[in-house]
Short mmCIF file of C-alpha atoms in Angstrom, two decimals:
data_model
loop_
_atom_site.label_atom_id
_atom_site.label_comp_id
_atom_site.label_asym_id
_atom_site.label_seq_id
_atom_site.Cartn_x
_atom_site.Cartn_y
_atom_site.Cartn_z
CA UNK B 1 -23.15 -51.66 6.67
CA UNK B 2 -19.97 -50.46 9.16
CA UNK B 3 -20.07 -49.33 12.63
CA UNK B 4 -19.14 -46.23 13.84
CA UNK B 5 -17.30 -45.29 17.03
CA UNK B 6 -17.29 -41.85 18.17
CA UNK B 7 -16.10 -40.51 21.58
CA UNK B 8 -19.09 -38.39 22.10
CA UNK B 9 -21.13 -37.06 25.38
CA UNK B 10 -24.47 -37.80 23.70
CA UNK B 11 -26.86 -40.52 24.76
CA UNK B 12 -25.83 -43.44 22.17
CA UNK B 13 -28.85 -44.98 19.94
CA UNK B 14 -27.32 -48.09 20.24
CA UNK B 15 -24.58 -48.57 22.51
CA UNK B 16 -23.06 -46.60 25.33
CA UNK B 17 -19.77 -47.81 27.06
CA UNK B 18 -16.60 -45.71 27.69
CA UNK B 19 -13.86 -43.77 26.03
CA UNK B 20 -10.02 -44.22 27.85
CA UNK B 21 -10.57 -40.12 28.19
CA UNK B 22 -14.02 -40.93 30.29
CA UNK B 23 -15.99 -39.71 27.18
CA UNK B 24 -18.95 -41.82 26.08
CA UNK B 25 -19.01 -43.82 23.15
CA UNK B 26 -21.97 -43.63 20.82
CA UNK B 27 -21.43 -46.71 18.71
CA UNK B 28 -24.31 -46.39 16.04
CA UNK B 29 -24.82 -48.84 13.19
CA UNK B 30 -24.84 -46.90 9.87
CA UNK B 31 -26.17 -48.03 7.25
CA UNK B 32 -25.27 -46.16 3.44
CA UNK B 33 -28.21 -44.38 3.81
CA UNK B 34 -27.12 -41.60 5.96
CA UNK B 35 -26.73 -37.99 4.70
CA UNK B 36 -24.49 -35.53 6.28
CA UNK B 37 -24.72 -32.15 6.87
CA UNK B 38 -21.52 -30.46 5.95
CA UNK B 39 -22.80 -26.60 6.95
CA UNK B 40 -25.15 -23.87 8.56
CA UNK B 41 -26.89 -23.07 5.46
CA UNK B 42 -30.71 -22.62 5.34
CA UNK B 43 -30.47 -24.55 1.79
CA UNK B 44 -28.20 -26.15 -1.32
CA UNK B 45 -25.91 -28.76 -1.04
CA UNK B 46 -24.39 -29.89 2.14
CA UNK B 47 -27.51 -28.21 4.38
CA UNK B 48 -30.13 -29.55 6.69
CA UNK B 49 -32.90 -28.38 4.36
CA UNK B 50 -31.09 -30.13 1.41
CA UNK B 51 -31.14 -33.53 3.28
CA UNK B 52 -34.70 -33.58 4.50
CA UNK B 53 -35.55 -32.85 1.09
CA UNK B 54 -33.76 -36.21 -0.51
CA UNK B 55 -35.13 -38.10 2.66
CA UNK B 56 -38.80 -36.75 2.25
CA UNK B 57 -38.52 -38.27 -1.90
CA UNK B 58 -36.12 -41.37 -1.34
CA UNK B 59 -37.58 -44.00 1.00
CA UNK B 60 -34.02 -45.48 1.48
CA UNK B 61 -32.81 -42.84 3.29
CA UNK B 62 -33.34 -42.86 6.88
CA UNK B 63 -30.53 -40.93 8.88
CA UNK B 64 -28.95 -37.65 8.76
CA UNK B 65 -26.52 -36.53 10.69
CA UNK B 66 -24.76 -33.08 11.14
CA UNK B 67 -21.13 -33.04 11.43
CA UNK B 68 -19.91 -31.48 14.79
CA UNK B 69 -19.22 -27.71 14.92
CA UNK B 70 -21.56 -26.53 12.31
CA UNK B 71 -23.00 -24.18 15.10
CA UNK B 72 -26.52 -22.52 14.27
CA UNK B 73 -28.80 -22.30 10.86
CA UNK B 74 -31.46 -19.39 10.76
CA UNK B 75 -34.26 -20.47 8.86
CA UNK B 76 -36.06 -18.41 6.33
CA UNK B 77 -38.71 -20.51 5.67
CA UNK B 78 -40.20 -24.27 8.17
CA UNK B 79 -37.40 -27.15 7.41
CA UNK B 80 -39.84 -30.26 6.22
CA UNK B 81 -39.60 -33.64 6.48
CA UNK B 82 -42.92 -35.40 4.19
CA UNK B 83 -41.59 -39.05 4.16
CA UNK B 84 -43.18 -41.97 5.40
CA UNK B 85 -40.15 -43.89 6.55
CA UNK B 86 -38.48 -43.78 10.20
CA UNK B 87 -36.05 -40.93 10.09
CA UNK B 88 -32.86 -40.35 12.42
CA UNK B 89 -30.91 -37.38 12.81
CA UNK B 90 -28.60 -36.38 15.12
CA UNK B 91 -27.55 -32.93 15.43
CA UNK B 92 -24.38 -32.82 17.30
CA UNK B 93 -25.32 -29.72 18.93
CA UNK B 94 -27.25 -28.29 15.95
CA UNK B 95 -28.90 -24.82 17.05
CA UNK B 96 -31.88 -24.37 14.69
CA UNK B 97 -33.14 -20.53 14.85
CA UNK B 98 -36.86 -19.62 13.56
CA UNK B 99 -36.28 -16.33 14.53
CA UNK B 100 -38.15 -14.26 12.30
CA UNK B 101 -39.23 -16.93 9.84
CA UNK B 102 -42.94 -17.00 11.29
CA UNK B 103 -42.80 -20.37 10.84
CA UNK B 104 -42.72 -23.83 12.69
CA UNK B 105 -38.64 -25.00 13.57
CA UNK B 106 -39.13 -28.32 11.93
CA UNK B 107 -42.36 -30.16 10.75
CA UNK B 108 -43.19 -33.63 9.59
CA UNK B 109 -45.71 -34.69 7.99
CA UNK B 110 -46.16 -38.23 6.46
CA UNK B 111 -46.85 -40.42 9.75
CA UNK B 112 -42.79 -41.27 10.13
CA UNK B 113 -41.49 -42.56 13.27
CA UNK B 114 -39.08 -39.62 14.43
CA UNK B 115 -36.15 -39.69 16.53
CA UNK B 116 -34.17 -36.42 16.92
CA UNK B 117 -30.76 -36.70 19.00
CA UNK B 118 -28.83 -33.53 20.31
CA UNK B 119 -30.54 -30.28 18.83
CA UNK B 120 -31.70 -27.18 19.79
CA UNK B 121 -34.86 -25.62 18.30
CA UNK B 122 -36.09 -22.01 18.79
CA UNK B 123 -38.07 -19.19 18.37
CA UNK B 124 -40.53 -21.02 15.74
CA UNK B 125 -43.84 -20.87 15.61
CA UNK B 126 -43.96 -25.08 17.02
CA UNK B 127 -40.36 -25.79 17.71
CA UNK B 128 -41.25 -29.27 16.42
CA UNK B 129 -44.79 -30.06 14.90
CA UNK B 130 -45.74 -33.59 13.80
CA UNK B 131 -48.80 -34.29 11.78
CA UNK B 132 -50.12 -37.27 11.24
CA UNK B 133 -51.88 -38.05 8.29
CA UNK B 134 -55.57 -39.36 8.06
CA UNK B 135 -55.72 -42.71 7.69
CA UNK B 136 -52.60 -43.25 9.07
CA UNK B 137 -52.46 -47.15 10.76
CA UNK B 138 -49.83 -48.96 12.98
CA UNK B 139 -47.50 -46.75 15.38
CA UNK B 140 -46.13 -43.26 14.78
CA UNK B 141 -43.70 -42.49 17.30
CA UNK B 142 -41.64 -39.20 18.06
CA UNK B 143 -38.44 -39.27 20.12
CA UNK B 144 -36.24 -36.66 21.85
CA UNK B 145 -32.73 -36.86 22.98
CA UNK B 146 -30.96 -34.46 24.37
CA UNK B 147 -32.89 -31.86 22.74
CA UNK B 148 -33.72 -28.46 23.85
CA UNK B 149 -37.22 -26.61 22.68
CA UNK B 150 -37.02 -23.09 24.13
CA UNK B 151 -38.67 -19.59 23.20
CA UNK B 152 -41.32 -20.74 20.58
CA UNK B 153 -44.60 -18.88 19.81
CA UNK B 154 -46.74 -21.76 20.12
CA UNK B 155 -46.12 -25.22 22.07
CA UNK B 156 -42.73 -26.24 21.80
CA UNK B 157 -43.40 -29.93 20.79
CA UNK B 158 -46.77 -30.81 19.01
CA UNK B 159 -48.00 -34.11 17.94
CA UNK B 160 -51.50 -34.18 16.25
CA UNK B 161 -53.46 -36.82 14.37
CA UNK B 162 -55.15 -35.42 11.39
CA UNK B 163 -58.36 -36.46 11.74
CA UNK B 164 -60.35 -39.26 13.40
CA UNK B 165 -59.58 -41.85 10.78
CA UNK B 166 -56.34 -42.33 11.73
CA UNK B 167 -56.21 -45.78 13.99
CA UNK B 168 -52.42 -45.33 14.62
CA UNK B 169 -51.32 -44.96 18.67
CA UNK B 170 -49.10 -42.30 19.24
CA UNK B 171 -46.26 -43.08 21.44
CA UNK B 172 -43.81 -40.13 22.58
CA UNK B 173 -40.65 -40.46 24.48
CA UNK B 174 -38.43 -37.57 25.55
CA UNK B 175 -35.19 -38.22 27.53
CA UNK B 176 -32.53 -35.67 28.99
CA UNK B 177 -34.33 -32.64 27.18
CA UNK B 178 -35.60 -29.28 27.84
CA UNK B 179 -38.61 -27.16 27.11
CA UNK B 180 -39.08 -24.24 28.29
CA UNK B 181 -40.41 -20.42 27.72
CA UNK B 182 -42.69 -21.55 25.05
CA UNK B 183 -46.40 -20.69 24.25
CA UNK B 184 -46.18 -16.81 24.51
CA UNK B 185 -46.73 -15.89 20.86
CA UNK B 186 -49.09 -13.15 20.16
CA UNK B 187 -53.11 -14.17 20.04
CA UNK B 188 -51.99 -17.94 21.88
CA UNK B 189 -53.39 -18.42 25.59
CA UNK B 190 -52.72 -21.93 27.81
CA UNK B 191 -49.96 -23.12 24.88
CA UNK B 192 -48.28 -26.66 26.77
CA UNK B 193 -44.37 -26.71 26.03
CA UNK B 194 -45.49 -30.51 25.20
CA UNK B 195 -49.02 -31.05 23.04
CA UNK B 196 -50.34 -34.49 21.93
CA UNK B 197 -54.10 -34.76 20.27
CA UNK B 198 -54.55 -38.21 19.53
CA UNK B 199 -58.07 -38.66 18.17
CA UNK B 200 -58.81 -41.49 16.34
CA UNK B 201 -58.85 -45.43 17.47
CA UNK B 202 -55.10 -45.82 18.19
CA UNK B 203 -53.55 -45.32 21.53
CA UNK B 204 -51.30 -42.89 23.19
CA UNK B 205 -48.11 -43.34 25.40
CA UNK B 206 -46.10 -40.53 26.73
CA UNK B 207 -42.42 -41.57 28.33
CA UNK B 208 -40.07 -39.03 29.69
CA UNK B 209 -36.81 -39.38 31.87
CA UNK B 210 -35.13 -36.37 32.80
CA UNK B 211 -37.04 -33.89 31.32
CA UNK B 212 -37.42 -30.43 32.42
CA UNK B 213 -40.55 -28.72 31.38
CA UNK B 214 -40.55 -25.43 32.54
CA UNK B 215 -41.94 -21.75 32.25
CA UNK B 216 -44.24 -22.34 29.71
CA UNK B 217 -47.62 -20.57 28.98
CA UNK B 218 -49.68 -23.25 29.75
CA UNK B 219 -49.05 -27.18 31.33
CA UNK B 220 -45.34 -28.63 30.73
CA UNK B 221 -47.31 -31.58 29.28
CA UNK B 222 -50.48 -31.66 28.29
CA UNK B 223 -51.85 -35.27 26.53
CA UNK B 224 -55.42 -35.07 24.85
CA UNK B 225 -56.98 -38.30 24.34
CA UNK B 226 -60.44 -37.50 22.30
CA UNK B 227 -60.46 -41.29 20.44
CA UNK B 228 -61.58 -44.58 21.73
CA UNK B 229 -57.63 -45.88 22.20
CA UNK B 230 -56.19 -45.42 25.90
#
């Protein structure tokens, strides 16, 4: 394992001091598992898709990161992440464009803990939908940084549980990000830019610090608690 220092404006995951410039620092342990993306390719080698797709089969991997000025990916088809392991990525000012794809931005699916750092996702059907799986026991928990979830059909951010055998809680933190103009997709009334459903036994926690959720269909955030957690 090595350490990384990068003079960087985003909010570090580890540690945040100061560059001689002013900059931050984002000093991030990294272990070998972490995949880069090299380029704004909706798939092959090098792309976002390419590097969900090794994390969703190979449980070692659990960080991708996007090298800085790869700009914007238009997506022909939802970008998938099915592992069960805690996955990282950090987009470096990723823009990630569902324009036209009639699909969700980015989706997960196998009860991971989630933390997304620095991206922009758009004009999806979700922006970003998490689904956890029945059954599912422990925590699950989904965090934004610096992320910006704008112009989707349906609610920006969604985090469901499956079904109401799932005992996990559901905590959700969102920090210095924005969601906004979501929920206006054809046939969708009252869409939240932020939707939780927890139903089973588990518990949910919402946490946000500077987060602006604005001209949305419905509610900025709207938190539905249906189990017998808190």
């Amino acid at each position: 394992m090595r350490r990384v220092l990068l003079c960087s404006t985003l909010l570090a995951a580890v540690t945040l001091s100061a560059c001689e410039d002013g900059a931050d620092i984002l000093i991030i342990d990294e272990p070998s598992s972490t995949l880069l993306v090299e380029n704004n390719a909706d798939e092959g080698e090098g792309s976002l898709r390419a590097a969900l797709e090794t994390a969703s089969s190979d449980p070692v991997v659990n960080s991708i990161q996007v090298v800085a000025g790869v700009g914007s990916i238009s997506l022909a088809s939802s970008l998938e992440y099915t592992g069960s392991q805690a996955l990282r990525i950090i987009g470096n000012g990723l823009v990630i464009d569902g324009g036209g794809c009639g699909c969700d931005v980015l989706a997960s699916s196998g009860g991971a803990d989630l933390d997304l750092f620095d991206l922009v996702l758009r004009e999806g059907e979700a922006g970003l939908r998490v689904d956890v799986p029945s059954g599912r026991t422990g925590v699950v928990s989904v965090r934004l940084i610096r992320v910006t979830v704008e112009d989707n059909e349906g609610a920006g951010v969604y985090v469901r549980e499956q079904g109401a055998s799932s005992a996990a809680s559901l905590p959700e933190e969102l920090v210095s990000t924005t969601v906004r103009q979501n929920g206006f997709g054809q046939g969708t009334t009252d869409t939240a830019g932020v939707r939780m459903d927890e139903v089973g036994e588990g518990d949910l926690l919402f946490l946000a610090r500077d987060l602006t959720a604005t001209a949305n269909a419905g509610d900025g955030v709207d938190l539905n608690e249906e189990g017998s957690g808190d």
